[in-house]
Amino acid sequence: MTRRVRLEWLLVSVLLLVLFSPNAFGELIFSQPKSVYNFGDEFNFTLNLVGEREVSDFLSVALVCGEEEREIYRAPLTLAKDEQRQIEVETRIDEFIVGQEGDCYLRASYDGQEANSQRFRITREVSVFLSLHGATFYPNDKMAVSGEAVKENGEKLDGFVEISIEGMGLNLTREVKDGEFNFSFTIPETAPPGKYVVRANAYEKNAEGKKVNSGSASAGFAVGKVVKRIDIAIHSLSVKPTQSLMFEALAYDQAGQSTREEASLKITDPEGNVVEKKAVLTGTPQEFKIGSNFTSGNWQISLSLGKDLEVKKSFFVEEYEKVEFELLNNTLVVRNVGNVPFTGPLEIRIGNFREVVNIDNLGVGKEIELLLAAPDGDYEVSVSDARRSEKLGTAFLTGKAVSVREKRDSSFGSWLVLFWSAVILVLGVVSIFFLGRVFKGKFVGRMPGLPFSRKRAKEPAQTKSSASEDIIREGKREECGLMVLRIKNENALKESATKEVVESALRRVKDEGAKLYKLGQHHVAVFAPSITRASDNSQTLARAASKLSELLKAHNKTHANKIDFGVGIELGELIVETKEQGKFKFISVDNTLAKLKRIAELSSGEVFLGERIYRRLAGKVKTEKTKHANIWKLAKPIGTEEHEDFIARFKQRQSEK
């Protein structure tokens, strides 16, 4: 027998053994399961058994999911020959019978025989559909959200839905009923602008409160930007002319975040005049050049965006004293290019000669012309003030001596010559008329005297210009004590008695050794070492100012007609000249006097001290810092113990008036 024949007999034998084996009891047949089950679903199936012989054994049914197999039914069963038996199994899909999701099937075994059901899927999935009623929202807008939730098995979900929006900190929970949910919420007022995602997580729970099925969906929307606030960041609140003011316009959205927007900018001077107006982009540095002649004081920057947003910030333009010089032939032009009237000495050098000229209150943008004279020749001309020295070049000058005088209006001089010529002509005609009458009369005795003396009349002194009358030719530089009294309501003080109070108080200052002057609306007292014979006049100055203040305060306590005054004291450099008969001249070397006028203006019935005298008097008198930069005030009157009797008598006299 060949090998092939033997193999065929072997296969036939095995087949006959299987078909006619006494162990095969009959058939195992499963009912048709659903294609998809969600966790929590009822899981019912039927198993039909058909016996071909009598069998007694355990019937076992297992749920197979992947590599995991769990027995869900086991019971003893006796089956008679040709008997049909239907076994119904009722259970629920939960963690007890299945541990994982996926494709599954049932496996039944009985009397060594096995049968498998059709495959089905077990899942926890829920399909969620989300709808937003709008695409772009703004703070405080209401946002409506609706959706549906359906389990994978096709049944509508009854459970809950959680809504969250990242970036807003928003978390809401709502009920899902019959597969539908609806809710609305308000966009927070401070929600940052940008894109957002709404996430909806729908789920249902079992009896133990554990989530068994869930699903999620998301939808996007945007929050628009709303500019809520604008501001101006100024790098320095005080700026000097010729420098630049650096600042930045700022805009902030509803979340307080910086944003770039186009805004309108306006800069006005202290008088309210618009100096610059333009559109700027917020968040970008800006520069505003301060001209040398820009008015000193509080300027304002206004920033506006739309109709409702506006902000204003102030900055201070400091005082800037500067003059320019120009030499035109024999004329020196002094031009004020600063922002305050210029008052101060100018030292003019003509060759090896020096002249000091005091310029008084040269207005902003104004100029003065000074005529230079010197013996015929070419001269190097230079000029200097308290801050700088400048060479102007060479000029050919003529004259008998070196001099500097202010140039007058030539047209006025011509009219003056014509006027005096006419006067002389009229006087000559009148004289001839009277002389003719005299000579025609009878001559008896002696010749009548002439109506006019032959003695030459004294010529009137020449009127000097404001620049030349303060020329100091032999002065010396001294540190002097300066006091300025400002009577702020001087025009309202009509009573002579009140004016006498001021004069009496100033006499007390003069008694301390001061020279008194009236400069416009300011009373100035100068304590010069060459007059007081003291090298340091700081304490004398403070004592005199304190007396003055106390006397004026004493008047104000007893009279309805109050004196509104301010007192300022400081040490400063002066060029002084003392001549015979006590004649005293001075020229301020620096701008102390101008600053002192401002200090007196800031004072209100107090004695204010500048920085220099404050440091000199430190530890000697009691002072307090004021709200103004580098300005202090006397905290306690000086020398009142010595003068209480005088002040009492002064009050008595004032009360009797």
Coordinates of C-alpha atoms in Angstrom, one line a residue, residues 62 72 117 133 137 205 210 253 265 276 285 287 304-305 397 513 533-534 563 651:
A62 CA -18.4 33.1 29.1
I72 CA -21.3 35.0 33.3
S117 CA -22.2 33.8 19.3
H133 CA -25.4 80.9 19.1
F137 CA -18.8 88.1 21.8
K205 CA -23.9 57.6 36.2
K210 CA -20.0 56.3 39.1
D253 CA -8.2 96.4 27.2
L265 CA -2.6 113.6 21.3
E276 CA 1.2 120.2 19.0
P285 CA 7.8 105.9 22.7
E287 CA 9.4 112.6 22.0
S304 CA -8.2 110.8 23.8
L305 CA -9.5 107.6 22.2
L397 CA 35.3 151.2 16.8
G513 CA 22.3 147.5 58.2
R533 CA 31.4 145.2 58.0
A534 CA 30.5 141.5 58.6
I563 CA -1.6 142.7 54.3
K651 CA 0.4 146.6 68.4

